[in-house]
mmCIF file of N, CA and C in Angstrom:
data_model
loop_
_atom_site.group_PDB
_atom_site.id
_atom_site.type_symbol
_atom_site.label_atom_id
_atom_site.label_comp_id
_atom_site.label_asym_id
_atom_site.label_seq_id
_atom_site.Cartn_x
_atom_site.Cartn_y
_atom_site.Cartn_z
ATOM 1 N N ASP W 1 131.727 119.247 81.580
ATOM 2 C CA ASP W 1 131.434 120.613 81.304
ATOM 3 C C ASP W 1 130.453 121.136 82.432
ATOM 4 N N LEU W 2 130.884 122.122 83.120
ATOM 5 C CA LEU W 2 130.155 122.755 84.302
ATOM 6 C C LEU W 2 128.877 123.464 83.751
ATOM 7 N N GLY W 3 128.892 123.986 82.519
ATOM 8 C CA GLY W 3 127.756 124.585 82.021
ATOM 9 C C GLY W 3 126.654 123.697 81.642
ATOM 10 N N SER W 4 126.985 122.656 80.994
ATOM 11 C CA SER W 4 125.882 121.794 80.393
ATOM 12 C C SER W 4 125.737 120.576 81.317
ATOM 13 N N GLY W 5 126.730 120.285 82.176
ATOM 14 C CA GLY W 5 126.582 119.056 83.124
ATOM 15 C C GLY W 5 127.015 117.773 82.401
ATOM 16 N N GLN W 6 127.497 117.826 81.120
ATOM 17 C CA GLN W 6 127.939 116.726 80.367
ATOM 18 C C GLN W 6 129.318 116.354 80.801
ATOM 19 N N ILE W 7 129.560 114.993 80.815
ATOM 20 C CA ILE W 7 130.862 114.433 81.088
ATOM 21 C C ILE W 7 131.823 114.815 79.962
ATOM 22 N N CYS W 8 132.942 115.229 80.236
ATOM 23 C CA CYS W 8 134.121 115.570 79.273
ATOM 24 C C CYS W 8 135.299 114.871 79.553
ATOM 25 N N LYS W 9 135.687 114.025 78.698
ATOM 26 C CA LYS W 9 136.941 113.346 78.875
ATOM 27 C C LYS W 9 138.166 113.942 78.229
ATOM 28 N N PRO W 10 139.140 114.315 79.047
ATOM 29 C CA PRO W 10 140.261 115.168 78.520
ATOM 30 C C PRO W 10 141.097 114.228 77.594
ATOM 31 N N SER W 11 141.685 114.893 76.555
ATOM 32 C CA SER W 11 142.480 114.139 75.653
ATOM 33 C C SER W 11 143.835 113.941 76.106
ATOM 34 N N THR W 12 144.300 114.754 77.095
ATOM 35 C CA THR W 12 145.640 114.517 77.630
ATOM 36 C C THR W 12 145.421 114.569 79.132
ATOM 37 N N PRO W 13 146.406 114.078 79.943
ATOM 38 C CA PRO W 13 146.257 114.079 81.560
ATOM 39 C C PRO W 13 146.039 115.523 81.996
ATOM 40 N N ASN W 14 145.165 115.716 82.850
ATOM 41 C CA ASN W 14 144.913 117.179 83.239
ATOM 42 C C ASN W 14 144.901 117.223 84.818
ATOM 43 N N GLY W 15 145.536 116.304 85.488
ATOM 44 C CA GLY W 15 145.590 116.316 86.948
ATOM 45 C C GLY W 15 146.934 115.829 87.529
ATOM 46 N N ILE W 16 147.134 115.907 88.789
ATOM 47 C CA ILE W 16 148.353 115.340 89.367
ATOM 48 C C ILE W 16 147.857 114.456 90.475
ATOM 49 N N LYS W 17 148.755 113.461 90.807
ATOM 50 C CA LYS W 17 148.549 112.456 91.798
ATOM 51 C C LYS W 17 149.376 113.057 92.950
ATOM 52 N N LEU W 18 148.530 113.167 94.103
ATOM 53 C CA LEU W 18 149.164 113.638 95.391
ATOM 54 C C LEU W 18 149.309 112.457 96.292
ATOM 55 N N GLU W 19 150.596 112.003 96.364
ATOM 56 C CA GLU W 19 150.821 110.748 97.089
ATOM 57 C C GLU W 19 152.263 110.975 97.755
ATOM 58 N N LYS W 20 152.262 110.464 98.915
ATOM 59 C CA LYS W 20 153.527 110.499 99.674
ATOM 60 C C LYS W 20 153.715 109.116 100.304
ATOM 61 N N PHE W 21 155.047 108.727 100.539
ATOM 62 C CA PHE W 21 155.361 107.524 101.100
ATOM 63 C C PHE W 21 156.029 107.840 102.406
ATOM 64 N N VAL W 22 156.129 106.933 103.287
ATOM 65 C CA VAL W 22 156.539 107.179 104.718
ATOM 66 C C VAL W 22 157.978 107.695 104.569
ATOM 67 N N PHE W 23 158.829 107.237 103.710
ATOM 68 C CA PHE W 23 160.281 107.707 103.609
ATOM 69 C C PHE W 23 160.453 108.970 103.026
ATOM 70 N N ASP W 24 159.329 109.601 102.458
ATOM 71 C CA ASP W 24 159.437 110.930 101.821
ATOM 72 C C ASP W 24 159.511 111.996 102.994
ATOM 73 N N VAL W 25 159.200 111.696 104.262
ATOM 74 C CA VAL W 25 159.194 112.595 105.261
ATOM 75 C C VAL W 25 160.482 112.688 106.050
ATOM 76 N N PHE W 26 161.292 111.571 105.832
ATOM 77 C CA PHE W 26 162.604 111.460 106.543
ATOM 78 C C PHE W 26 163.451 112.661 106.540
ATOM 79 N N GLN W 27 163.527 113.394 105.557
ATOM 80 C CA GLN W 27 164.303 114.496 105.375
ATOM 81 C C GLN W 27 163.981 115.595 106.151
ATOM 82 N N PHE W 28 162.599 115.633 106.632
ATOM 83 C CA PHE W 28 162.110 116.740 107.466
ATOM 84 C C PHE W 28 162.128 116.391 108.981
ATOM 85 N N SER W 29 162.597 115.207 109.307
ATOM 86 C CA SER W 29 162.633 114.761 110.662
ATOM 87 C C SER W 29 163.894 114.997 111.381
ATOM 88 N N ARG W 30 163.886 115.367 112.665
ATOM 89 C CA ARG W 30 165.072 115.450 113.481
ATOM 90 C C ARG W 30 165.653 114.069 113.850
ATOM 91 N N SER W 31 164.692 113.248 114.066
ATOM 92 C CA SER W 31 165.026 111.912 114.397
ATOM 93 C C SER W 31 163.909 110.980 114.128
ATOM 94 N N PHE W 32 164.140 109.742 113.812
ATOM 95 C CA PHE W 32 163.100 108.744 113.618
ATOM 96 C C PHE W 32 163.460 107.382 113.944
ATOM 97 N N VAL W 33 162.515 106.519 114.143
ATOM 98 C CA VAL W 33 162.805 105.200 114.612
ATOM 99 C C VAL W 33 162.246 104.144 113.552
ATOM 100 N N VAL W 34 162.983 103.222 113.308
ATOM 101 C CA VAL W 34 162.469 102.160 112.428
ATOM 102 C C VAL W 34 161.749 101.059 113.327
ATOM 103 N N TRP W 35 160.584 100.625 112.854
ATOM 104 C CA TRP W 35 159.901 99.627 113.523
ATOM 105 C C TRP W 35 159.843 98.401 112.745
ATOM 106 N N GLU W 36 160.439 97.369 113.207
ATOM 107 C CA GLU W 36 160.402 96.064 112.522
ATOM 108 C C GLU W 36 159.346 95.170 112.952
ATOM 109 N N CYS W 37 158.551 94.639 112.087
ATOM 110 C CA CYS W 37 157.405 93.816 112.587
ATOM 111 C C CYS W 37 157.082 92.667 111.439
ATOM 112 N N ILE W 38 156.175 91.861 111.927
ATOM 113 C CA ILE W 38 155.772 90.766 111.047
ATOM 114 C C ILE W 38 154.752 91.404 110.075
ATOM 115 N N ARG W 39 155.153 91.418 108.915
ATOM 116 C CA ARG W 39 154.197 92.180 107.937
ATOM 117 C C ARG W 39 152.652 91.744 107.879
ATOM 118 N N ASP W 40 152.497 90.517 108.068
ATOM 119 C CA ASP W 40 151.056 89.963 108.035
ATOM 120 C C ASP W 40 150.272 90.430 109.209
ATOM 121 N N ASP W 41 150.989 90.790 110.408
ATOM 122 C CA ASP W 41 150.411 91.147 111.526
ATOM 123 C C ASP W 41 150.126 92.722 111.659
ATOM 124 N N GLU W 42 150.875 93.426 110.677
ATOM 125 C CA GLU W 42 150.781 94.934 110.835
ATOM 126 C C GLU W 42 150.463 95.664 109.640
ATOM 127 N N PHE W 43 150.529 95.080 108.471
ATOM 128 C CA PHE W 43 150.485 95.840 107.272
ATOM 129 C C PHE W 43 149.701 95.125 106.090
ATOM 130 N N SER W 44 148.751 95.706 105.520
ATOM 131 C CA SER W 44 148.134 95.184 104.276
ATOM 132 C C SER W 44 147.763 96.439 103.455
ATOM 133 N N PRO W 45 148.639 96.685 102.480
ATOM 134 C CA PRO W 45 148.354 97.934 101.595
ATOM 135 C C PRO W 45 146.999 97.882 100.941
ATOM 136 N N LEU W 46 146.476 99.161 100.869
ATOM 137 C CA LEU W 46 145.262 99.437 100.081
ATOM 138 C C LEU W 46 145.517 100.653 99.291
ATOM 139 N N LYS W 47 145.774 100.282 98.024
ATOM 140 C CA LYS W 47 146.130 101.407 97.061
ATOM 141 C C LYS W 47 145.297 101.337 95.763
ATOM 142 N N ASN W 48 144.617 100.254 95.583
ATOM 143 C CA ASN W 48 144.003 100.065 94.270
ATOM 144 C C ASN W 48 142.454 99.638 94.421
ATOM 145 N N ALA W 49 141.774 99.775 93.375
ATOM 146 C CA ALA W 49 140.390 99.340 93.365
ATOM 147 C C ALA W 49 140.342 97.762 93.155
ATOM 148 N N ASP W 50 139.236 97.101 93.429
ATOM 149 C CA ASP W 50 139.036 95.786 93.415
ATOM 150 C C ASP W 50 139.259 95.142 91.975
ATOM 151 N N THR W 51 139.393 95.988 91.038
ATOM 152 C CA THR W 51 139.702 95.546 89.663
ATOM 153 C C THR W 51 141.206 95.065 89.531
ATOM 154 N N ALA W 52 142.086 95.521 90.454
ATOM 155 C CA ALA W 52 143.499 95.317 90.298
ATOM 156 C C ALA W 52 143.808 93.917 90.988
ATOM 157 N N ALA W 53 145.032 93.374 90.701
ATOM 158 C CA ALA W 53 145.289 92.124 91.148
ATOM 159 C C ALA W 53 145.776 91.998 92.640
ATOM 160 N N LYS W 54 146.229 93.144 93.171
ATOM 161 C CA LYS W 54 146.665 93.145 94.573
ATOM 162 C C LYS W 54 146.396 94.548 95.178
ATOM 163 N N ASP W 55 146.599 94.640 96.450
ATOM 164 C CA ASP W 55 146.518 95.798 97.264
ATOM 165 C C ASP W 55 145.062 96.459 97.127
ATOM 166 N N THR W 56 144.087 95.807 97.250
ATOM 167 C CA THR W 56 142.626 96.088 97.105
ATOM 168 C C THR W 56 141.824 95.993 98.266
ATOM 169 N N PRO W 57 140.701 96.645 98.295
ATOM 170 C CA PRO W 57 139.871 96.417 99.499
ATOM 171 C C PRO W 57 139.571 95.046 99.880
ATOM 172 N N THR W 58 139.477 94.121 98.811
ATOM 173 C CA THR W 58 139.167 92.685 99.133
ATOM 174 C C THR W 58 140.437 92.093 99.714
ATOM 175 N N THR W 59 141.676 92.296 99.261
ATOM 176 C CA THR W 59 142.934 91.664 99.739
ATOM 177 C C THR W 59 143.149 92.258 101.093
ATOM 178 N N SER W 60 142.905 93.450 101.409
ATOM 179 C CA SER W 60 143.040 94.042 102.884
ATOM 180 C C SER W 60 142.037 93.342 103.832
ATOM 181 N N ARG W 61 140.827 93.302 103.339
ATOM 182 C CA ARG W 61 139.802 92.617 104.178
ATOM 183 C C ARG W 61 140.208 91.168 104.545
ATOM 184 N N GLN W 62 140.708 90.372 103.511
ATOM 185 C CA GLN W 62 141.052 89.017 103.665
ATOM 186 C C GLN W 62 142.256 89.017 104.671
ATOM 187 N N SER W 63 143.205 89.999 104.722
ATOM 188 C CA SER W 63 144.188 89.924 105.572
ATOM 189 C C SER W 63 143.757 90.128 107.122
ATOM 190 N N VAL W 64 142.685 90.923 107.244
ATOM 191 C CA VAL W 64 142.137 91.037 108.579
ATOM 192 C C VAL W 64 141.426 89.834 108.947
ATOM 193 N N TYR W 65 140.833 89.168 108.130
ATOM 194 C CA TYR W 65 140.089 87.887 108.352
ATOM 195 C C TYR W 65 141.059 86.886 108.861
ATOM 196 N N ARG W 66 142.255 86.758 108.085
ATOM 197 C CA ARG W 66 143.264 85.729 108.448
ATOM 198 C C ARG W 66 143.948 86.091 109.862
ATOM 199 N N GLN W 67 144.055 87.463 110.053
ATOM 200 C CA GLN W 67 144.640 87.784 111.376
ATOM 201 C C GLN W 67 143.717 87.423 112.520
ATOM 202 N N HIS W 68 142.463 87.591 112.290
ATOM 203 C CA HIS W 68 141.442 87.348 113.314
ATOM 204 C C HIS W 68 141.395 85.755 113.548
ATOM 205 N N ARG W 69 141.564 85.114 112.492
ATOM 206 C CA ARG W 69 141.607 83.610 112.516
ATOM 207 C C ARG W 69 142.849 83.185 113.438
ATOM 208 N N ARG W 70 143.956 83.762 113.154
ATOM 209 C CA ARG W 70 145.152 83.521 113.986
ATOM 210 C C ARG W 70 145.031 83.765 115.500
ATOM 211 N N PHE W 71 144.348 84.912 115.706
ATOM 212 C CA PHE W 71 143.951 85.268 117.070
ATOM 213 C C PHE W 71 143.224 84.141 117.699
ATOM 214 N N LEU W 72 142.206 83.716 117.157
ATOM 215 C CA LEU W 72 141.331 82.677 117.696
ATOM 216 C C LEU W 72 142.118 81.386 117.853
ATOM 217 N N GLU W 73 142.820 80.983 116.866
ATOM 218 C CA GLU W 73 143.595 79.727 116.894
ATOM 219 C C GLU W 73 144.621 79.759 117.919
ATOM 220 N N ALA W 74 145.226 80.965 118.121
ATOM 221 C CA ALA W 74 146.242 81.099 119.257
ATOM 222 C C ALA W 74 145.585 81.001 120.690
ATOM 223 N N ALA W 75 144.299 81.417 120.628
ATOM 224 C CA ALA W 75 143.668 81.208 121.983
ATOM 225 C C ALA W 75 143.021 79.857 122.164
ATOM 226 N N GLY W 76 143.321 78.950 121.312
ATOM 227 C CA GLY W 76 142.900 77.502 121.327
ATOM 228 C C GLY W 76 141.624 77.149 120.609
ATOM 229 N N ALA W 77 140.954 78.068 119.826
ATOM 230 C CA ALA W 77 139.852 77.736 119.090
ATOM 231 C C ALA W 77 140.243 77.008 117.766
ATOM 232 N N THR W 78 139.333 76.266 117.244
ATOM 233 C CA THR W 78 139.411 75.600 115.896
ATOM 234 C C THR W 78 138.416 76.389 115.067
ATOM 235 N N VAL W 79 138.973 76.922 113.956
ATOM 236 C CA VAL W 79 138.117 77.545 112.933
ATOM 237 C C VAL W 79 137.963 76.712 111.723
ATOM 238 N N GLU W 80 136.793 76.343 111.347
ATOM 239 C CA GLU W 80 136.419 75.634 110.093
ATOM 240 C C GLU W 80 136.120 76.600 109.018
ATOM 241 N N GLY W 81 136.639 76.371 107.925
ATOM 242 C CA GLY W 81 136.306 77.172 106.727
ATOM 243 C C GLY W 81 137.465 77.515 105.919
ATOM 244 N N ALA W 82 137.343 78.152 104.727
ATOM 245 C CA ALA W 82 138.511 78.381 103.866
ATOM 246 C C ALA W 82 139.294 79.552 104.546
ATOM 247 N N GLU W 83 140.532 79.659 104.065
ATOM 248 C CA GLU W 83 141.399 80.610 104.622
ATOM 249 C C GLU W 83 140.955 81.999 104.600
ATOM 250 N N ASN W 84 140.371 82.456 103.493
ATOM 251 C CA ASN W 84 139.958 83.795 103.305
ATOM 252 C C ASN W 84 138.349 83.990 103.672
ATOM 253 N N ASP W 85 137.718 82.974 104.237
ATOM 254 C CA ASP W 85 136.404 83.168 104.805
ATOM 255 C C ASP W 85 136.355 84.288 105.908
ATOM 256 N N ALA W 86 135.208 84.798 106.080
ATOM 257 C CA ALA W 86 135.134 85.933 107.006
ATOM 258 C C ALA W 86 135.283 85.469 108.474
ATOM 259 N N VAL W 87 136.177 86.094 109.162
ATOM 260 C CA VAL W 87 136.389 85.793 110.483
ATOM 261 C C VAL W 87 136.661 87.264 111.187
ATOM 262 N N GLU W 88 135.658 87.819 111.775
ATOM 263 C CA GLU W 88 135.924 89.151 112.262
ATOM 264 C C GLU W 88 135.574 89.186 113.763
ATOM 265 N N ILE W 89 136.539 89.923 114.344
ATOM 266 C CA ILE W 89 136.408 90.226 115.856
ATOM 267 C C ILE W 89 136.554 91.783 116.140
ATOM 268 N N SER W 90 135.359 92.254 116.860
ATOM 269 C CA SER W 90 135.281 93.692 117.047
ATOM 270 C C SER W 90 136.615 94.143 117.791
ATOM 271 N N PRO W 91 137.012 95.310 117.550
ATOM 272 C CA PRO W 91 138.231 95.813 118.286
ATOM 273 C C PRO W 91 137.756 96.166 119.781
ATOM 274 N N LEU W 92 136.543 96.140 120.023
ATOM 275 C CA LEU W 92 136.079 96.327 121.390
ATOM 276 C C LEU W 92 136.285 94.981 122.167
ATOM 277 N N VAL W 93 136.564 93.962 121.457
ATOM 278 C CA VAL W 93 136.743 92.616 122.097
ATOM 279 C C VAL W 93 138.072 92.373 122.287
ATOM 280 N N THR W 94 138.981 92.601 121.342
ATOM 281 C CA THR W 94 140.451 92.533 121.241
ATOM 282 C C THR W 94 141.086 93.341 120.328
ATOM 283 N N PHE W 95 142.286 93.733 120.706
ATOM 284 C CA PHE W 95 143.058 94.543 119.740
ATOM 285 C C PHE W 95 144.146 93.661 119.139
ATOM 286 N N ALA W 96 144.725 92.858 119.853
ATOM 287 C CA ALA W 96 145.870 92.055 119.242
ATOM 288 C C ALA W 96 145.752 90.560 119.736
ATOM 289 N N GLY W 97 144.555 90.175 119.930
ATOM 290 C CA GLY W 97 144.415 88.632 120.314
ATOM 291 C C GLY W 97 144.237 88.449 121.673
ATOM 292 N N GLU W 98 144.304 89.457 122.599
ATOM 293 C CA GLU W 98 144.329 89.291 123.971
ATOM 294 C C GLU W 98 142.799 89.042 124.368
ATOM 295 N N GLY W 99 142.597 88.463 125.495
ATOM 296 C CA GLY W 99 141.252 88.251 126.006
ATOM 297 C C GLY W 99 140.318 87.300 125.292
ATOM 298 N N LEU W 100 140.834 86.390 124.483
ATOM 299 C CA LEU W 100 139.991 85.406 123.782
ATOM 300 C C LEU W 100 140.005 84.076 124.534
ATOM 301 N N GLU W 101 140.448 83.984 125.687
ATOM 302 C CA GLU W 101 140.606 82.712 126.363
ATOM 303 C C GLU W 101 139.243 81.885 126.304
ATOM 304 N N GLU W 102 138.143 82.575 126.342
ATOM 305 C CA GLU W 102 136.828 81.830 126.431
ATOM 306 C C GLU W 102 136.642 80.984 125.292
ATOM 307 N N TYR W 103 137.433 81.175 124.161
ATOM 308 C CA TYR W 103 137.222 80.434 122.901
ATOM 309 C C TYR W 103 138.079 79.286 122.838
ATOM 310 N N ASN W 104 138.904 78.905 123.949
ATOM 311 C CA ASN W 104 139.800 77.808 124.028
ATOM 312 C C ASN W 104 138.820 76.547 123.925
ATOM 313 N N ASP W 105 139.308 75.561 123.138
ATOM 314 C CA ASP W 105 138.549 74.344 122.770
ATOM 315 C C ASP W 105 137.159 74.595 122.199
ATOM 316 N N THR W 106 136.962 75.695 121.495
ATOM 317 C CA THR W 106 135.723 75.970 120.720
ATOM 318 C C THR W 106 135.912 75.753 119.344
ATOM 319 N N MET W 107 134.852 75.042 118.723
ATOM 320 C CA MET W 107 134.880 74.956 117.207
ATOM 321 C C MET W 107 133.917 76.046 116.620
ATOM 322 N N LEU W 108 134.586 76.803 115.758
ATOM 323 C CA LEU W 108 133.716 77.945 115.068
ATOM 324 C C LEU W 108 133.779 77.677 113.611
ATOM 325 N N LYS W 109 132.564 77.748 112.910
ATOM 326 C CA LYS W 109 132.522 77.666 111.570
ATOM 327 C C LYS W 109 132.384 79.108 110.916
ATOM 328 N N THR W 110 133.029 79.311 109.844
ATOM 329 C CA THR W 110 132.946 80.532 109.071
ATOM 330 C C THR W 110 131.552 80.611 108.431
ATOM 331 N N PRO W 111 131.017 81.793 108.274
ATOM 332 C CA PRO W 111 131.543 83.097 108.703
ATOM 333 C C PRO W 111 131.526 83.217 110.260
ATOM 334 N N VAL W 112 132.519 83.891 110.970
ATOM 335 C CA VAL W 112 132.480 84.152 112.341
ATOM 336 C C VAL W 112 132.507 85.646 112.563
ATOM 337 N N THR W 113 131.697 86.045 113.457
ATOM 338 C CA THR W 113 131.544 87.515 113.739
ATOM 339 C C THR W 113 131.495 87.528 115.293
ATOM 340 N N ILE W 114 132.465 88.172 116.008
ATOM 341 C CA ILE W 114 132.460 88.311 117.429
ATOM 342 C C ILE W 114 132.441 89.735 117.728
ATOM 343 N N GLY W 115 131.336 90.110 118.210
ATOM 344 C CA GLY W 115 131.000 91.573 118.589
ATOM 345 C C GLY W 115 131.104 91.788 120.033
ATOM 346 N N HIS W 116 131.251 93.040 120.435
ATOM 347 C CA HIS W 116 131.287 93.380 121.739
ATOM 348 C C HIS W 116 130.200 92.895 122.573
ATOM 349 N N CYS W 117 129.012 93.023 122.158
ATOM 350 C CA CYS W 117 127.785 92.641 122.906
ATOM 351 C C CYS W 117 127.811 91.133 123.021
ATOM 352 N N ALA W 118 128.185 90.352 121.967
ATOM 353 C CA ALA W 118 128.188 88.880 122.066
ATOM 354 C C ALA W 118 129.206 88.403 123.050
ATOM 355 N N ALA W 119 130.332 89.035 123.029
ATOM 356 C CA ALA W 119 131.330 88.569 124.084
ATOM 357 C C ALA W 119 130.999 88.901 125.407
ATOM 358 N N GLN W 120 130.379 90.031 125.648
ATOM 359 C CA GLN W 120 130.000 90.516 126.857
ATOM 360 C C GLN W 120 128.947 89.697 127.473
ATOM 361 N N ASN W 121 128.079 89.079 126.553
ATOM 362 C CA ASN W 121 126.914 88.278 127.091
ATOM 363 C C ASN W 121 127.245 86.773 126.962
ATOM 364 N N GLY W 122 128.507 86.392 126.568
ATOM 365 C CA GLY W 122 128.924 84.969 126.532
ATOM 366 C C GLY W 122 128.431 84.356 125.248
ATOM 367 N N HIS W 123 127.956 84.984 124.275
ATOM 368 C CA HIS W 123 127.564 84.426 122.988
ATOM 369 C C HIS W 123 128.419 84.657 121.863
ATOM 370 N N MET W 124 128.449 83.838 120.807
ATOM 371 C CA MET W 124 129.258 84.146 119.732
ATOM 372 C C MET W 124 128.363 84.576 118.499
#
């Protein structure tokens, strides 16, 4: 209630959900291209609060951790720790795993954070 400042719970739904999906715009397009990719490398849906079972901030964050772990392992590093432990690499250091050669034959223990300044100064 705007007058009293008290919370009012409506007895029936009183709002609408404004949501669009990528395929909803196809009809408005003159042409479009389909991009096929490895889902784990390019997509982690974020649609729900952490109270839900999937597509939450936590599951999206864990997807990024696993991707960054794959980047380091592809560069020759060994990462010790559970699969969903924090492994974060600044996008100023790498976008898609490139430029991580300095971590070849390096053992890293989670949590791992590689920032721009650390990489620039040769520290992890």
